[in-house]
Amino acid sequence: MENNMIYKIFAFIICFSLIFTGCRKEYEKHYSKGLNLKKKKDISSLKNSITEFDKAVDIAVLALNQKQETLVALGIRLIELKMYLEGAKYIEEALSIFPENPTALYYLGLGYANYGEIILNFDEKIKYFNLAENSFLRGIKIGGDQGNFYKSLAILYGFKKNDLKKGLEYINGALSISPNDVKSLFVKANILYQLKLYTESKQIY
């Protein structure tokens, strides 16, 4: 199953490379034509030069958007395969192109949180938990799926950073947005149980 996923990832990269190569050829064609027209310096040629540069810009923007989406998709696939840091690397690159991508921020936080959970060095663990927290907070700031980000922060604090009160604060934030979200209710019940608030926990179950 894992090998099948890896093959799909490589196929995805190859397909993108072919598309990007085609875009680059079109970009270079319009860019070169624009330069040649610009050199003529007459009014008609200069106007036509601008038109060619506009076409080149449109292709460049399209290619950049496609690259960003592909980087995110690749990062998510790698994180799903538990290749957390490699996946995070691609998502960070995507965010350097478009910083306000809530899906990218969510999975970046997820990758860092999961990596922090499996490493043994305490300082490194805290480092990656903090990176995860920063990603989730950025997601909230840009107006992503706030309920999901609050829930992720609650899980991070309640079950990974062992700050149950902070986890409860965040899960209450998630439930204020989606009161009937089953996973959020389950998270809250677990946090309340760990806080020894057994009656309140049982009421949720």
PDB file of C-alpha atoms in Angstrom:
ATOM      1  CA  MET A   1       0.000   0.000   0.000  1.00  0.00           C
ATOM      2  CA  GLU A   2       2.812   2.381   0.964  1.00  0.00           C
ATOM      3  CA  ASN A   3       4.795   1.568  -2.188  1.00  0.00           C
ATOM      4  CA  ASN A   4       1.686   2.235  -4.276  1.00  0.00           C
ATOM      5  CA  MET A   5       1.353   5.685  -2.697  1.00  0.00           C
ATOM      6  CA  ILE A   6       5.024   6.447  -3.391  1.00  0.00           C
ATOM      7  CA  TYR A   7       4.581   5.487  -7.059  1.00  0.00           C
ATOM      8  CA  LYS A   8       1.589   7.831  -7.253  1.00  0.00           C
ATOM      9  CA  ILE A   9       3.672  10.663  -5.811  1.00  0.00           C
ATOM     10  CA  PHE A  10       6.442  10.192  -8.374  1.00  0.00           C
ATOM     11  CA  ALA A  11       3.870   9.996 -11.188  1.00  0.00           C
ATOM     12  CA  PHE A  12       2.358  13.235  -9.882  1.00  0.00           C
ATOM     13  CA  ILE A  13       5.771  14.935  -9.997  1.00  0.00           C
ATOM     14  CA  ILE A  14       6.461  13.731 -13.541  1.00  0.00           C
ATOM     15  CA  CYS A  15       3.066  14.956 -14.792  1.00  0.00           C
ATOM     16  CA  PHE A  16       3.622  18.359 -13.224  1.00  0.00           C
ATOM     17  CA  SER A  17       7.104  18.598 -14.750  1.00  0.00           C
ATOM     18  CA  LEU A  18       5.676  17.975 -18.211  1.00  0.00           C
ATOM     19  CA  ILE A  19       2.978  20.618 -17.727  1.00  0.00           C
ATOM     20  CA  PHE A  20       5.469  23.116 -16.334  1.00  0.00           C
ATOM     21  CA  THR A  21       7.855  22.526 -19.272  1.00  0.00           C
ATOM     22  CA  GLY A  22       5.016  23.300 -21.699  1.00  0.00           C
ATOM     23  CA  CYS A  23       4.208  26.518 -19.812  1.00  0.00           C
ATOM     24  CA  ARG A  24       7.853  27.533 -19.857  1.00  0.00           C
ATOM     25  CA  LYS A  25       8.063  27.141 -23.651  1.00  0.00           C
ATOM     26  CA  GLU A  26       4.972  29.298 -24.123  1.00  0.00           C
ATOM     27  CA  TYR A  27       6.339  31.850 -21.668  1.00  0.00           C
ATOM     28  CA  GLU A  28       9.696  32.043 -23.458  1.00  0.00           C
ATOM     29  CA  LYS A  29       7.954  32.378 -26.838  1.00  0.00           C
ATOM     30  CA  HIS A  30       5.900  35.412 -25.772  1.00  0.00           C
ATOM     31  CA  TYR A  31       8.752  36.929 -23.748  1.00  0.00           C
ATOM     32  CA  SER A  32      11.202  36.716 -26.674  1.00  0.00           C
ATOM     33  CA  LYS A  33       8.618  38.117 -29.070  1.00  0.00           C
ATOM     34  CA  GLY A  34       7.999  40.996 -26.655  1.00  0.00           C
ATOM     35  CA  LEU A  35      11.718  41.775 -26.468  1.00  0.00           C
ATOM     36  CA  ASN A  36      12.110  41.774 -30.248  1.00  0.00           C
ATOM     37  CA  LEU A  37       9.126  44.094 -30.694  1.00  0.00           C
ATOM     38  CA  LYS A  38      10.432  46.390 -27.961  1.00  0.00           C
ATOM     39  CA  LYS A  39      13.717  46.851 -29.822  1.00  0.00           C
ATOM     40  CA  LYS A  40      11.904  48.296 -32.866  1.00  0.00           C
ATOM     41  CA  LYS A  41      10.778  51.286 -30.719  1.00  0.00           C
ATOM     42  CA  ASP A  42       7.929  52.415 -32.961  1.00  0.00           C
ATOM     43  CA  ILE A  43       4.546  52.943 -31.314  1.00  0.00           C
ATOM     44  CA  SER A  44       2.820  49.959 -32.893  1.00  0.00           C
ATOM     45  CA  SER A  45       5.657  47.585 -32.014  1.00  0.00           C
ATOM     46  CA  LEU A  46       5.826  48.869 -28.432  1.00  0.00           C
ATOM     47  CA  LYS A  47       2.072  48.315 -27.981  1.00  0.00           C
ATOM     48  CA  ASN A  48       2.372  44.814 -29.402  1.00  0.00           C
ATOM     49  CA  SER A  49       5.376  44.223 -27.151  1.00  0.00           C
ATOM     50  CA  ILE A  50       3.256  45.001 -24.086  1.00  0.00           C
ATOM     51  CA  THR A  51       0.623  42.535 -25.309  1.00  0.00           C
ATOM     52  CA  GLU A  52       3.263  39.803 -25.594  1.00  0.00           C
ATOM     53  CA  PHE A  53       4.649  40.581 -22.133  1.00  0.00           C
ATOM     54  CA  ASP A  54       1.105  40.429 -20.739  1.00  0.00           C
ATOM     55  CA  LYS A  55       0.711  36.942 -22.219  1.00  0.00           C
ATOM     56  CA  ALA A  56       4.045  35.900 -20.706  1.00  0.00           C
ATOM     57  CA  VAL A  57       2.977  37.218 -17.301  1.00  0.00           C
ATOM     58  CA  ASP A  58      -0.337  35.328 -17.470  1.00  0.00           C
ATOM     59  CA  ILE A  59       1.503  32.085 -18.235  1.00  0.00           C
ATOM     60  CA  ALA A  60       4.030  32.710 -15.436  1.00  0.00           C
ATOM     61  CA  VAL A  61       1.253  33.345 -12.903  1.00  0.00           C
ATOM     62  CA  LEU A  62      -0.602  30.226 -14.030  1.00  0.00           C
ATOM     63  CA  ALA A  63       2.556  28.135 -13.722  1.00  0.00           C
ATOM     64  CA  LEU A  64       3.280  29.585 -10.272  1.00  0.00           C
ATOM     65  CA  ASN A  65      -0.238  28.790  -9.062  1.00  0.00           C
ATOM     66  CA  GLN A  66       0.048  25.265 -10.417  1.00  0.00           C
ATOM     67  CA  LYS A  67       3.419  24.833  -8.738  1.00  0.00           C
ATOM     68  CA  GLN A  68       2.021  26.010  -5.402  1.00  0.00           C
ATOM     69  CA  GLU A  69      -0.953  23.644  -5.601  1.00  0.00           C
ATOM     70  CA  THR A  70       1.323  20.755  -6.575  1.00  0.00           C
ATOM     71  CA  LEU A  71       3.730  21.435  -3.715  1.00  0.00           C
ATOM     72  CA  VAL A  72       0.828  21.353  -1.257  1.00  0.00           C
ATOM     73  CA  ALA A  73      -0.586  18.148  -2.748  1.00  0.00           C
ATOM     74  CA  LEU A  74       2.833  16.480  -2.621  1.00  0.00           C
ATOM     75  CA  GLY A  75       3.408  17.649   0.948  1.00  0.00           C
ATOM     76  CA  ILE A  76       0.057  16.239   2.058  1.00  0.00           C
ATOM     77  CA  ARG A  77       0.761  12.874   0.413  1.00  0.00           C
ATOM     78  CA  LEU A  78       4.130  12.643   2.164  1.00  0.00           C
ATOM     79  CA  ILE A  79       2.638  13.571   5.538  1.00  0.00           C
ATOM     80  CA  GLU A  80      -0.036  10.912   5.064  1.00  0.00           C
ATOM     81  CA  LEU A  81       2.826   8.451   4.532  1.00  0.00           C
ATOM     82  CA  LYS A  82       4.319   9.661   7.870  1.00  0.00           C
ATOM     83  CA  MET A  83       7.226  11.323   6.060  1.00  0.00           C
ATOM     84  CA  TYR A  84       6.519  14.387   8.150  1.00  0.00           C
ATOM     85  CA  LEU A  85       9.559  16.597   7.674  1.00  0.00           C
ATOM     86  CA  GLU A  86       9.844  15.937   3.947  1.00  0.00           C
ATOM     87  CA  GLY A  87       6.163  16.772   3.531  1.00  0.00           C
ATOM     88  CA  ALA A  88       6.560  19.910   5.636  1.00  0.00           C
ATOM     89  CA  LYS A  89       9.464  21.027   3.428  1.00  0.00           C
ATOM     90  CA  TYR A  90       7.281  21.034   0.310  1.00  0.00           C
ATOM     91  CA  ILE A  91       4.428  22.783   2.082  1.00  0.00           C
ATOM     92  CA  GLU A  92       6.789  25.475   3.416  1.00  0.00           C
ATOM     93  CA  GLU A  93       7.906  26.093  -0.169  1.00  0.00           C
ATOM     94  CA  ALA A  94       4.268  26.372  -1.254  1.00  0.00           C
ATOM     95  CA  LEU A  95       3.629  28.894   1.515  1.00  0.00           C
ATOM     96  CA  SER A  96       6.577  30.982   0.308  1.00  0.00           C
ATOM     97  CA  ILE A  97       4.566  31.407  -2.921  1.00  0.00           C
ATOM     98  CA  PHE A  98       1.139  31.895  -1.339  1.00  0.00           C
ATOM     99  CA  PRO A  99       1.378  32.429   2.451  1.00  0.00           C
ATOM    100  CA  GLU A 100      -2.377  32.527   3.067  1.00  0.00           C
ATOM    101  CA  ASN A 101      -3.293  28.970   2.120  1.00  0.00           C
ATOM    102  CA  PRO A 102      -5.319  27.518   5.039  1.00  0.00           C
ATOM    103  CA  THR A 103      -5.095  23.933   3.792  1.00  0.00           C
ATOM    104  CA  ALA A 104      -1.305  24.189   3.583  1.00  0.00           C
ATOM    105  CA  LEU A 105      -1.098  25.700   7.065  1.00  0.00           C
ATOM    106  CA  TYR A 106      -3.318  22.978   8.520  1.00  0.00           C
ATOM    107  CA  TYR A 107      -1.236  20.138   7.108  1.00  0.00           C
ATOM    108  CA  LEU A 108       2.016  21.890   7.956  1.00  0.00           C
ATOM    109  CA  GLY A 109       0.872  22.078  11.573  1.00  0.00           C
ATOM    110  CA  LEU A 110      -0.237  18.457  11.448  1.00  0.00           C
ATOM    111  CA  GLY A 111       3.125  17.344  10.063  1.00  0.00           C
ATOM    112  CA  TYR A 112       5.118  19.208  12.709  1.00  0.00           C
ATOM    113  CA  ALA A 113       2.849  18.037  15.540  1.00  0.00           C
ATOM    114  CA  ASN A 114       3.102  14.397  14.486  1.00  0.00           C
ATOM    115  CA  TYR A 115       6.857  14.614  14.046  1.00  0.00           C
ATOM    116  CA  GLY A 116       7.215  16.209  17.473  1.00  0.00           C
ATOM    117  CA  GLU A 117       5.287  13.322  18.961  1.00  0.00           C
ATOM    118  CA  ILE A 118       7.607  10.603  17.652  1.00  0.00           C
ATOM    119  CA  ILE A 119      11.019  12.125  18.422  1.00  0.00           C
ATOM    120  CA  LEU A 120      12.608  11.486  21.812  1.00  0.00           C
ATOM    121  CA  ASN A 121      14.690  14.622  22.391  1.00  0.00           C
ATOM    122  CA  PHE A 122      12.583  16.883  24.609  1.00  0.00           C
ATOM    123  CA  ASP A 123      13.909  20.192  23.277  1.00  0.00           C
ATOM    124  CA  GLU A 124      13.371  19.085  19.676  1.00  0.00           C
ATOM    125  CA  LYS A 125       9.911  17.828  20.572  1.00  0.00           C
ATOM    126  CA  ILE A 126       8.932  21.227  21.994  1.00  0.00           C
ATOM    127  CA  LYS A 127      10.469  22.955  18.970  1.00  0.00           C
ATOM    128  CA  TYR A 128       8.208  21.077  16.547  1.00  0.00           C
ATOM    129  CA  PHE A 129       5.147  21.420  18.759  1.00  0.00           C
ATOM    130  CA  ASN A 130       5.739  25.186  18.726  1.00  0.00           C
ATOM    131  CA  LEU A 131       6.084  25.163  14.935  1.00  0.00           C
ATOM    132  CA  ALA A 132       2.777  23.293  14.749  1.00  0.00           C
ATOM    133  CA  GLU A 133       1.125  25.822  17.048  1.00  0.00           C
ATOM    134  CA  ASN A 134       2.418  28.691  14.923  1.00  0.00           C
ATOM    135  CA  SER A 135       0.954  27.101  11.776  1.00  0.00           C
ATOM    136  CA  PHE A 136      -2.468  26.612  13.370  1.00  0.00           C
ATOM    137  CA  LEU A 137      -2.491  30.174  14.758  1.00  0.00           C
ATOM    138  CA  ARG A 138      -1.599  31.527  11.311  1.00  0.00           C
ATOM    139  CA  GLY A 139      -4.533  29.551   9.923  1.00  0.00           C
ATOM    140  CA  ILE A 140      -6.875  31.205  12.421  1.00  0.00           C
ATOM    141  CA  LYS A 141      -5.446  34.647  11.639  1.00  0.00           C
ATOM    142  CA  ILE A 142      -6.109  34.381   7.902  1.00  0.00           C
ATOM    143  CA  GLY A 143      -9.681  33.200   8.470  1.00  0.00           C
ATOM    144  CA  GLY A 144      -9.413  29.539   7.548  1.00  0.00           C
ATOM    145  CA  ASP A 145     -11.643  26.802   8.980  1.00  0.00           C
ATOM    146  CA  GLN A 146     -11.336  28.238  12.470  1.00  0.00           C
ATOM    147  CA  GLY A 147     -13.195  25.403  14.178  1.00  0.00           C
ATOM    148  CA  ASN A 148     -10.718  22.914  12.733  1.00  0.00           C
ATOM    149  CA  PHE A 149      -7.712  25.011  13.727  1.00  0.00           C
ATOM    150  CA  TYR A 150      -9.019  25.486  17.287  1.00  0.00           C
ATOM    151  CA  LYS A 151      -9.625  21.747  17.525  1.00  0.00           C
ATOM    152  CA  SER A 152      -6.077  21.052  16.315  1.00  0.00           C
ATOM    153  CA  LEU A 153      -4.686  23.427  18.933  1.00  0.00           C
ATOM    154  CA  ALA A 154      -6.779  21.709  21.592  1.00  0.00           C
ATOM    155  CA  ILE A 155      -5.344  18.312  20.609  1.00  0.00           C
ATOM    156  CA  LEU A 156      -1.835  19.772  20.522  1.00  0.00           C
ATOM    157  CA  TYR A 157      -2.130  21.263  24.019  1.00  0.00           C
ATOM    158  CA  GLY A 158      -4.320  18.636  25.627  1.00  0.00           C
ATOM    159  CA  PHE A 159      -2.616  15.478  24.361  1.00  0.00           C
ATOM    160  CA  LYS A 160       0.889  16.487  23.265  1.00  0.00           C
ATOM    161  CA  LYS A 161       2.000  19.495  25.349  1.00  0.00           C
ATOM    162  CA  ASN A 162       0.125  18.297  28.451  1.00  0.00           C
ATOM    163  CA  ASP A 163      -1.463  21.679  29.091  1.00  0.00           C
ATOM    164  CA  LEU A 164      -5.023  20.504  29.733  1.00  0.00           C
ATOM    165  CA  LYS A 165      -6.444  23.893  30.700  1.00  0.00           C
ATOM    166  CA  LYS A 166      -5.158  25.493  27.511  1.00  0.00           C
ATOM    167  CA  GLY A 167      -6.477  22.523  25.551  1.00  0.00           C
ATOM    168  CA  LEU A 168      -9.894  22.992  27.148  1.00  0.00           C
ATOM    169  CA  GLU A 169      -9.841  26.669  26.231  1.00  0.00           C
ATOM    170  CA  TYR A 170      -9.170  25.871  22.581  1.00  0.00           C
ATOM    171  CA  ILE A 171     -11.719  23.064  22.329  1.00  0.00           C
ATOM    172  CA  ASN A 172     -14.364  25.362  23.791  1.00  0.00           C
ATOM    173  CA  GLY A 173     -13.427  27.784  21.016  1.00  0.00           C
ATOM    174  CA  ALA A 174     -13.928  25.036  18.426  1.00  0.00           C
ATOM    175  CA  LEU A 175     -17.316  24.092  19.905  1.00  0.00           C
ATOM    176  CA  SER A 176     -18.441  27.726  19.954  1.00  0.00           C
ATOM    177  CA  ILE A 177     -18.140  27.561  16.146  1.00  0.00           C
ATOM    178  CA  SER A 178     -19.401  23.990  15.579  1.00  0.00           C
ATOM    179  CA  PRO A 179     -21.329  22.928  18.714  1.00  0.00           C
ATOM    180  CA  ASN A 180     -22.274  19.486  17.364  1.00  0.00           C
ATOM    181  CA  ASP A 181     -18.901  18.466  15.960  1.00  0.00           C
ATOM    182  CA  VAL A 182     -18.478  14.892  17.220  1.00  0.00           C
ATOM    183  CA  LYS A 183     -14.686  14.889  17.226  1.00  0.00           C
ATOM    184  CA  SER A 184     -14.554  18.170  19.166  1.00  0.00           C
ATOM    185  CA  LEU A 185     -17.005  16.793  21.717  1.00  0.00           C
ATOM    186  CA  PHE A 186     -14.885  13.657  22.055  1.00  0.00           C
ATOM    187  CA  VAL A 187     -11.732  15.766  22.563  1.00  0.00           C
ATOM    188  CA  LYS A 188     -13.459  17.859  25.217  1.00  0.00           C
ATOM    189  CA  ALA A 189     -14.744  14.784  27.056  1.00  0.00           C
ATOM    190  CA  ASN A 190     -11.226  13.345  27.132  1.00  0.00           C
ATOM    191  CA  ILE A 191      -9.687  16.572  28.404  1.00  0.00           C
ATOM    192  CA  LEU A 192     -12.349  16.893  31.121  1.00  0.00           C
ATOM    193  CA  TYR A 193     -11.705  13.296  32.171  1.00  0.00           C
ATOM    194  CA  GLN A 194      -7.970  13.951  32.475  1.00  0.00           C
ATOM    195  CA  LEU A 195      -8.780  17.043  34.558  1.00  0.00           C
ATOM    196  CA  LYS A 196     -10.728  14.665  36.843  1.00  0.00           C
ATOM    197  CA  LEU A 197     -13.984  16.438  35.977  1.00  0.00           C
ATOM    198  CA  TYR A 198     -15.686  13.080  35.594  1.00  0.00           C
ATOM    199  CA  THR A 199     -19.293  14.252  35.817  1.00  0.00           C
ATOM    200  CA  GLU A 200     -18.874  16.866  33.069  1.00  0.00           C
ATOM    201  CA  SER A 201     -16.990  14.350  30.925  1.00  0.00           C
ATOM    202  CA  LYS A 202     -19.705  11.709  31.349  1.00  0.00           C
ATOM    203  CA  GLN A 203     -22.404  14.200  30.355  1.00  0.00           C
ATOM    204  CA  ILE A 204     -20.746  14.615  26.951  1.00  0.00           C
ATOM    205  CA  TYR A 205     -20.446  10.861  26.394  1.00  0.00           C
TER     206      TYR A 205
END
